[in-house]
Amino acid sequence: MNGSPLLLALHSSSETLGVALQPLGQGDADAQVESFHLGRRLSNALLPCVEQVLPADQWPRIGRLAVATGPGGFTGTRLTVVLARTLAQQLQIPLHGFSSFLLIARRLLAAEANASAGEKLWLEQVLPRRGSVVGCYGLDPQALGGVAELEIPRLVRPEEPWSGDSPCAPAAVDAAADARQLLELAQLAHAAALPGPWAPVLPLYPTSPVEGL
């Protein structure tokens, strides 16, 4: 990548860590995308895995960051968001956080050949004994990347009646593919010169980590 500024994307909303790297401002350039199935080992393996893609002595080359903010596992999502916030603050570079559900919705809607503006899609992640996390997305040419988050992911408890008014699909993460989605969105943000302040980028927790204790 010849010393050019880099775009780094991190995704750990599932048990698989996705790390993606691409020259900043070159969305058509080949991207390096790696996935690491870590499960509970993420806390110890996060930095070594990131360094497999981009060694720490090259981190000053990062010109912009993107991170998946969840919903997902409490520890996994928090760790990559904290790392991304720290890098953005120390390097004084833009950071963009995107919902993991939004990344899934972009993949699914892009795969629909007949999808049209205004079409909506619900995503659902079923949680054992606690209900489901649901969010709604739609094609919108005015939104960054063409897909808007119409309803942010929220918890629907088992006793609550719920039925989406549009097709519903499982919120199935593909860490590598969704890391590529992060690259695409962050490249668009860079092209639009969006500022990307790090402070508002926080993990999205529709459920409480202490619920039921």
PDB file of C-alpha atoms in Angstrom:
ATOM      1  CA  MET A   1       0.000   0.000   0.000  1.00  0.00           C
ATOM      2  CA  ASN A   2       3.116   2.120  -0.481  1.00  0.00           C
ATOM      3  CA  GLY A   3       2.909   4.389   2.560  1.00  0.00           C
ATOM      4  CA  SER A   4      -0.478   5.860   1.622  1.00  0.00           C
ATOM      5  CA  PRO A   5      -3.053   6.664   4.331  1.00  0.00           C
ATOM      6  CA  LEU A   6      -5.109   3.647   5.345  1.00  0.00           C
ATOM      7  CA  LEU A   7      -8.677   2.878   6.319  1.00  0.00           C
ATOM      8  CA  LEU A   8      -9.060   0.290   9.090  1.00  0.00           C
ATOM      9  CA  ALA A   9     -12.367  -1.427   9.910  1.00  0.00           C
ATOM     10  CA  LEU A  10     -13.105  -3.568  12.981  1.00  0.00           C
ATOM     11  CA  HIS A  11     -16.117  -5.830  13.552  1.00  0.00           C
ATOM     12  CA  SER A  12     -16.607  -8.035  16.614  1.00  0.00           C
ATOM     13  CA  SER A  13     -20.358  -8.128  17.194  1.00  0.00           C
ATOM     14  CA  SER A  14     -20.270 -11.928  16.924  1.00  0.00           C
ATOM     15  CA  GLU A  15     -17.805 -14.570  18.084  1.00  0.00           C
ATOM     16  CA  THR A  16     -15.752 -13.893  14.945  1.00  0.00           C
ATOM     17  CA  LEU A  17     -13.536 -10.831  14.670  1.00  0.00           C
ATOM     18  CA  GLY A  18     -13.438  -9.152  11.273  1.00  0.00           C
ATOM     19  CA  VAL A  19     -10.529  -6.856  10.398  1.00  0.00           C
ATOM     20  CA  ALA A  20     -10.385  -5.041   7.062  1.00  0.00           C
ATOM     21  CA  LEU A  21      -7.825  -2.693   5.558  1.00  0.00           C
ATOM     22  CA  GLN A  22      -7.830  -0.581   2.404  1.00  0.00           C
ATOM     23  CA  PRO A  23      -6.022   2.506   1.072  1.00  0.00           C
ATOM     24  CA  LEU A  24      -8.007   5.534   2.181  1.00  0.00           C
ATOM     25  CA  GLY A  25      -9.798   7.272  -0.662  1.00  0.00           C
ATOM     26  CA  GLN A  26      -9.422   4.267  -2.956  1.00  0.00           C
ATOM     27  CA  GLY A  27     -12.671   2.378  -2.577  1.00  0.00           C
ATOM     28  CA  ASP A  28     -12.006   0.426  -5.763  1.00  0.00           C
ATOM     29  CA  ALA A  29      -8.627  -0.839  -4.509  1.00  0.00           C
ATOM     30  CA  ASP A  30      -8.161  -4.383  -3.277  1.00  0.00           C
ATOM     31  CA  ALA A  31      -8.963  -4.729   0.413  1.00  0.00           C
ATOM     32  CA  GLN A  32      -7.294  -7.040   2.887  1.00  0.00           C
ATOM     33  CA  VAL A  33     -10.006  -8.725   4.928  1.00  0.00           C
ATOM     34  CA  GLU A  34      -9.361 -11.308   7.625  1.00  0.00           C
ATOM     35  CA  SER A  35     -11.669 -13.104  10.034  1.00  0.00           C
ATOM     36  CA  PHE A  36     -10.683 -14.773  13.306  1.00  0.00           C
ATOM     37  CA  HIS A  37     -13.038 -17.083  15.199  1.00  0.00           C
ATOM     38  CA  LEU A  38     -12.111 -16.161  18.764  1.00  0.00           C
ATOM     39  CA  GLY A  39     -15.163 -16.488  20.991  1.00  0.00           C
ATOM     40  CA  ARG A  40     -14.131 -15.690  24.565  1.00  0.00           C
ATOM     41  CA  ARG A  41     -10.479 -15.322  23.549  1.00  0.00           C
ATOM     42  CA  LEU A  42     -11.110 -11.908  21.980  1.00  0.00           C
ATOM     43  CA  SER A  43      -9.866  -9.915  24.974  1.00  0.00           C
ATOM     44  CA  ASN A  44      -6.415 -11.517  24.726  1.00  0.00           C
ATOM     45  CA  ALA A  45      -6.269 -11.978  20.963  1.00  0.00           C
ATOM     46  CA  LEU A  46      -7.690  -8.681  19.666  1.00  0.00           C
ATOM     47  CA  LEU A  47      -4.433  -6.757  19.341  1.00  0.00           C
ATOM     48  CA  PRO A  48      -2.389  -9.678  17.930  1.00  0.00           C
ATOM     49  CA  CYS A  49      -5.093 -10.274  15.302  1.00  0.00           C
ATOM     50  CA  VAL A  50      -5.199  -6.608  14.306  1.00  0.00           C
ATOM     51  CA  GLU A  51      -1.403  -6.634  14.066  1.00  0.00           C
ATOM     52  CA  GLN A  52      -1.564  -9.591  11.681  1.00  0.00           C
ATOM     53  CA  VAL A  53      -3.374  -7.258   9.291  1.00  0.00           C
ATOM     54  CA  LEU A  54      -1.544  -4.034  10.178  1.00  0.00           C
ATOM     55  CA  PRO A  55       1.518  -4.094  12.479  1.00  0.00           C
ATOM     56  CA  ALA A  56       1.413  -1.585  15.316  1.00  0.00           C
ATOM     57  CA  ASP A  57       4.347   0.394  13.930  1.00  0.00           C
ATOM     58  CA  GLN A  58       2.155   1.128  10.882  1.00  0.00           C
ATOM     59  CA  TRP A  59      -0.829   2.427  12.871  1.00  0.00           C
ATOM     60  CA  PRO A  60       0.231   6.081  12.403  1.00  0.00           C
ATOM     61  CA  ARG A  61      -0.666   5.559   8.720  1.00  0.00           C
ATOM     62  CA  ILE A  62      -4.331   5.053   9.616  1.00  0.00           C
ATOM     63  CA  GLY A  63      -6.258   8.037   8.293  1.00  0.00           C
ATOM     64  CA  ARG A  64      -9.796   6.964   9.143  1.00  0.00           C
ATOM     65  CA  LEU A  65     -11.472   4.216  11.183  1.00  0.00           C
ATOM     66  CA  ALA A  66     -14.777   2.355  11.095  1.00  0.00           C
ATOM     67  CA  VAL A  67     -16.202   0.041  13.750  1.00  0.00           C
ATOM     68  CA  ALA A  68     -19.345  -2.031  14.217  1.00  0.00           C
ATOM     69  CA  THR A  69     -21.181  -0.812  17.314  1.00  0.00           C
ATOM     70  CA  GLY A  70     -23.549  -3.763  17.802  1.00  0.00           C
ATOM     71  CA  PRO A  71     -25.903  -5.075  18.866  1.00  0.00           C
ATOM     72  CA  GLY A  72     -23.823  -8.106  19.693  1.00  0.00           C
ATOM     73  CA  GLY A  73     -21.892  -9.654  22.538  1.00  0.00           C
ATOM     74  CA  PHE A  74     -21.239  -7.225  25.393  1.00  0.00           C
ATOM     75  CA  THR A  75     -17.504  -7.852  25.732  1.00  0.00           C
ATOM     76  CA  GLY A  76     -16.713  -8.311  22.053  1.00  0.00           C
ATOM     77  CA  THR A  77     -18.474  -5.190  20.858  1.00  0.00           C
ATOM     78  CA  ARG A  78     -17.091  -3.082  23.697  1.00  0.00           C
ATOM     79  CA  LEU A  79     -13.476  -4.130  23.101  1.00  0.00           C
ATOM     80  CA  THR A  80     -13.303  -3.108  19.449  1.00  0.00           C
ATOM     81  CA  VAL A  81     -15.241   0.102  20.053  1.00  0.00           C
ATOM     82  CA  VAL A  82     -12.835   1.049  22.860  1.00  0.00           C
ATOM     83  CA  LEU A  83      -9.831   0.231  20.663  1.00  0.00           C
ATOM     84  CA  ALA A  84     -11.233   2.265  17.774  1.00  0.00           C
ATOM     85  CA  ARG A  85     -12.062   5.232  20.030  1.00  0.00           C
ATOM     86  CA  THR A  86      -8.580   5.147  21.557  1.00  0.00           C
ATOM     87  CA  LEU A  87      -6.846   5.039  18.178  1.00  0.00           C
ATOM     88  CA  ALA A  88      -9.027   7.826  16.798  1.00  0.00           C
ATOM     89  CA  GLN A  89      -8.365  10.024  19.813  1.00  0.00           C
ATOM     90  CA  GLN A  90      -4.612   9.415  19.893  1.00  0.00           C
ATOM     91  CA  LEU A  91      -4.102   9.680  16.125  1.00  0.00           C
ATOM     92  CA  GLN A  92      -6.612  12.543  15.841  1.00  0.00           C
ATOM     93  CA  ILE A  93      -8.436  10.913  12.938  1.00  0.00           C
ATOM     94  CA  PRO A  94     -12.127  10.425  12.075  1.00  0.00           C
ATOM     95  CA  LEU A  95     -14.016   7.429  13.444  1.00  0.00           C
ATOM     96  CA  HIS A  96     -17.367   6.165  12.172  1.00  0.00           C
ATOM     97  CA  GLY A  97     -19.544   3.702  14.065  1.00  0.00           C
ATOM     98  CA  PHE A  98     -22.205   1.693  12.253  1.00  0.00           C
ATOM     99  CA  SER A  99     -24.790  -0.700  13.648  1.00  0.00           C
ATOM    100  CA  SER A 100     -24.051  -4.338  12.880  1.00  0.00           C
ATOM    101  CA  PHE A 101     -27.719  -4.654  11.858  1.00  0.00           C
ATOM    102  CA  LEU A 102     -27.249  -1.860   9.290  1.00  0.00           C
ATOM    103  CA  LEU A 103     -24.328  -3.748   7.755  1.00  0.00           C
ATOM    104  CA  ILE A 104     -26.431  -6.916   7.486  1.00  0.00           C
ATOM    105  CA  ALA A 105     -29.333  -4.973   5.978  1.00  0.00           C
ATOM    106  CA  ARG A 106     -27.063  -3.477   3.296  1.00  0.00           C
ATOM    107  CA  ARG A 107     -25.914  -6.956   2.308  1.00  0.00           C
ATOM    108  CA  LEU A 108     -29.406  -8.395   2.162  1.00  0.00           C
ATOM    109  CA  LEU A 109     -30.997  -5.477   0.333  1.00  0.00           C
ATOM    110  CA  ALA A 110     -28.148  -5.375  -2.195  1.00  0.00           C
ATOM    111  CA  ALA A 111     -28.833  -9.035  -2.979  1.00  0.00           C
ATOM    112  CA  GLU A 112     -32.461  -8.295  -3.905  1.00  0.00           C
ATOM    113  CA  ALA A 113     -32.505  -7.685  -7.643  1.00  0.00           C
ATOM    114  CA  ASN A 114     -35.918  -6.004  -7.584  1.00  0.00           C
ATOM    115  CA  ALA A 115     -35.437  -3.889  -4.468  1.00  0.00           C
ATOM    116  CA  SER A 116     -36.714  -0.328  -4.891  1.00  0.00           C
ATOM    117  CA  ALA A 117     -36.506   2.931  -2.971  1.00  0.00           C
ATOM    118  CA  GLY A 118     -38.701   2.865   0.103  1.00  0.00           C
ATOM    119  CA  GLU A 119     -38.538  -0.905   0.490  1.00  0.00           C
ATOM    120  CA  LYS A 120     -38.167  -1.927   4.142  1.00  0.00           C
ATOM    121  CA  LEU A 121     -36.633  -4.913   5.869  1.00  0.00           C
ATOM    122  CA  TRP A 122     -36.864  -6.006   9.492  1.00  0.00           C
ATOM    123  CA  LEU A 123     -33.980  -7.881  11.084  1.00  0.00           C
ATOM    124  CA  GLU A 124     -34.416 -10.116  14.120  1.00  0.00           C
ATOM    125  CA  GLN A 125     -31.892 -11.659  16.489  1.00  0.00           C
ATOM    126  CA  VAL A 126     -33.522 -14.219  18.789  1.00  0.00           C
ATOM    127  CA  LEU A 127     -32.146 -14.285  22.348  1.00  0.00           C
ATOM    128  CA  PRO A 128     -32.649 -17.352  24.567  1.00  0.00           C
ATOM    129  CA  ARG A 129     -35.344 -16.657  27.197  1.00  0.00           C
ATOM    130  CA  ARG A 130     -35.167 -12.881  26.730  1.00  0.00           C
ATOM    131  CA  GLY A 131     -37.039 -12.302  23.477  1.00  0.00           C
ATOM    132  CA  SER A 132     -35.676 -10.791  20.284  1.00  0.00           C
ATOM    133  CA  VAL A 133     -33.679  -7.768  19.200  1.00  0.00           C
ATOM    134  CA  VAL A 134     -35.317  -6.191  16.148  1.00  0.00           C
ATOM    135  CA  GLY A 135     -34.461  -3.281  13.872  1.00  0.00           C
ATOM    136  CA  CYS A 136     -35.908  -1.877  10.663  1.00  0.00           C
ATOM    137  CA  TYR A 137     -34.024  -0.703   7.551  1.00  0.00           C
ATOM    138  CA  GLY A 138     -34.946   0.699   4.183  1.00  0.00           C
ATOM    139  CA  LEU A 139     -33.508   1.771   0.868  1.00  0.00           C
ATOM    140  CA  ASP A 140     -32.970   5.523   0.886  1.00  0.00           C
ATOM    141  CA  PRO A 141     -30.886   7.277  -1.785  1.00  0.00           C
ATOM    142  CA  GLN A 142     -30.282  10.168   0.621  1.00  0.00           C
ATOM    143  CA  ALA A 143     -28.692   7.974   3.291  1.00  0.00           C
ATOM    144  CA  LEU A 144     -24.964   7.257   3.393  1.00  0.00           C
ATOM    145  CA  GLY A 145     -24.548   4.044   1.433  1.00  0.00           C
ATOM    146  CA  GLY A 146     -28.180   4.022   0.293  1.00  0.00           C
ATOM    147  CA  VAL A 147     -29.714   2.262   3.314  1.00  0.00           C
ATOM    148  CA  ALA A 148     -31.269   4.065   6.281  1.00  0.00           C
ATOM    149  CA  GLU A 149     -31.859   2.796   9.801  1.00  0.00           C
ATOM    150  CA  LEU A 150     -35.584   3.420  10.253  1.00  0.00           C
ATOM    151  CA  GLU A 151     -35.828   1.899  13.733  1.00  0.00           C
ATOM    152  CA  ILE A 152     -32.722   1.311  15.819  1.00  0.00           C
ATOM    153  CA  PRO A 153     -32.326  -2.207  17.243  1.00  0.00           C
ATOM    154  CA  ARG A 154     -34.419  -2.703  20.374  1.00  0.00           C
ATOM    155  CA  LEU A 155     -35.419  -5.563  22.637  1.00  0.00           C
ATOM    156  CA  VAL A 156     -38.859  -7.118  22.234  1.00  0.00           C
ATOM    157  CA  ARG A 157     -39.627  -9.339  25.224  1.00  0.00           C
ATOM    158  CA  PRO A 158     -41.366 -12.716  24.796  1.00  0.00           C
ATOM    159  CA  GLU A 159     -44.611 -11.405  26.297  1.00  0.00           C
ATOM    160  CA  GLU A 160     -44.744  -8.411  23.943  1.00  0.00           C
ATOM    161  CA  PRO A 161     -46.789  -8.819  20.767  1.00  0.00           C
ATOM    162  CA  TRP A 162     -44.663  -7.858  17.794  1.00  0.00           C
ATOM    163  CA  SER A 163     -44.973  -8.283  14.078  1.00  0.00           C
ATOM    164  CA  GLY A 164     -43.012  -6.253  11.564  1.00  0.00           C
ATOM    165  CA  ASP A 165     -44.928  -4.547   8.779  1.00  0.00           C
ATOM    166  CA  SER A 166     -42.341  -5.678   6.208  1.00  0.00           C
ATOM    167  CA  PRO A 167     -40.338  -8.826   5.437  1.00  0.00           C
ATOM    168  CA  CYS A 168     -38.233 -10.052   8.360  1.00  0.00           C
ATOM    169  CA  ALA A 169     -34.865 -11.802   8.105  1.00  0.00           C
ATOM    170  CA  PRO A 170     -32.472 -13.245  10.689  1.00  0.00           C
ATOM    171  CA  ALA A 171     -29.752 -10.824  11.782  1.00  0.00           C
ATOM    172  CA  ALA A 172     -26.934 -13.196  10.829  1.00  0.00           C
ATOM    173  CA  VAL A 173     -23.464 -11.648  11.028  1.00  0.00           C
ATOM    174  CA  ASP A 174     -20.852 -12.461   8.397  1.00  0.00           C
ATOM    175  CA  ALA A 175     -17.758 -10.906   9.963  1.00  0.00           C
ATOM    176  CA  ALA A 176     -15.679 -10.708   6.784  1.00  0.00           C
ATOM    177  CA  ALA A 177     -18.495  -9.489   4.532  1.00  0.00           C
ATOM    178  CA  ASP A 178     -19.692  -7.004   7.127  1.00  0.00           C
ATOM    179  CA  ALA A 179     -16.156  -5.680   7.616  1.00  0.00           C
ATOM    180  CA  ARG A 180     -16.186  -4.963   3.873  1.00  0.00           C
ATOM    181  CA  GLN A 181     -19.445  -3.068   4.409  1.00  0.00           C
ATOM    182  CA  LEU A 182     -17.642  -0.963   7.009  1.00  0.00           C
ATOM    183  CA  LEU A 183     -14.947  -0.143   4.460  1.00  0.00           C
ATOM    184  CA  GLU A 184     -17.539   0.871   1.863  1.00  0.00           C
ATOM    185  CA  LEU A 185     -19.401   3.166   4.249  1.00  0.00           C
ATOM    186  CA  ALA A 186     -16.237   4.754   5.625  1.00  0.00           C
ATOM    187  CA  GLN A 187     -14.888   5.361   2.105  1.00  0.00           C
ATOM    188  CA  LEU A 188     -18.148   7.146   1.291  1.00  0.00           C
ATOM    189  CA  ALA A 189     -17.833   9.186   4.486  1.00  0.00           C
ATOM    190  CA  HIS A 190     -14.276  10.115   3.497  1.00  0.00           C
ATOM    191  CA  ALA A 191     -15.369  11.132  -0.007  1.00  0.00           C
ATOM    192  CA  ALA A 192     -18.054  13.339   1.539  1.00  0.00           C
ATOM    193  CA  ALA A 193     -15.506  14.812   3.983  1.00  0.00           C
ATOM    194  CA  LEU A 194     -17.649  13.834   6.977  1.00  0.00           C
ATOM    195  CA  PRO A 195     -15.906  14.735  10.246  1.00  0.00           C
ATOM    196  CA  GLY A 196     -16.312  11.494  12.228  1.00  0.00           C
ATOM    197  CA  PRO A 197     -15.857  12.607  15.861  1.00  0.00           C
ATOM    198  CA  TRP A 198     -14.864   9.681  18.078  1.00  0.00           C
ATOM    199  CA  ALA A 199     -16.764  10.683  21.238  1.00  0.00           C
ATOM    200  CA  PRO A 200     -20.314   9.777  20.047  1.00  0.00           C
ATOM    201  CA  VAL A 201     -19.244   6.291  18.892  1.00  0.00           C
ATOM    202  CA  LEU A 202     -20.486   3.948  21.628  1.00  0.00           C
ATOM    203  CA  PRO A 203     -21.556   0.300  21.827  1.00  0.00           C
ATOM    204  CA  LEU A 204     -25.237  -0.383  21.234  1.00  0.00           C
ATOM    205  CA  TYR A 205     -26.717  -2.534  24.019  1.00  0.00           C
ATOM    206  CA  PRO A 206     -30.446  -3.260  23.572  1.00  0.00           C
ATOM    207  CA  THR A 207     -30.237  -5.638  26.566  1.00  0.00           C
ATOM    208  CA  SER A 208     -28.637  -5.192  29.976  1.00  0.00           C
ATOM    209  CA  PRO A 209     -25.541  -7.253  30.862  1.00  0.00           C
ATOM    210  CA  VAL A 210     -26.767  -7.523  34.480  1.00  0.00           C
ATOM    211  CA  GLU A 211     -30.366  -8.433  33.706  1.00  0.00           C
ATOM    212  CA  GLY A 212     -31.438 -11.491  35.642  1.00  0.00           C
ATOM    213  CA  LEU A 213     -28.523 -11.397  38.108  1.00  0.00           C
TER     214      LEU A 213
END
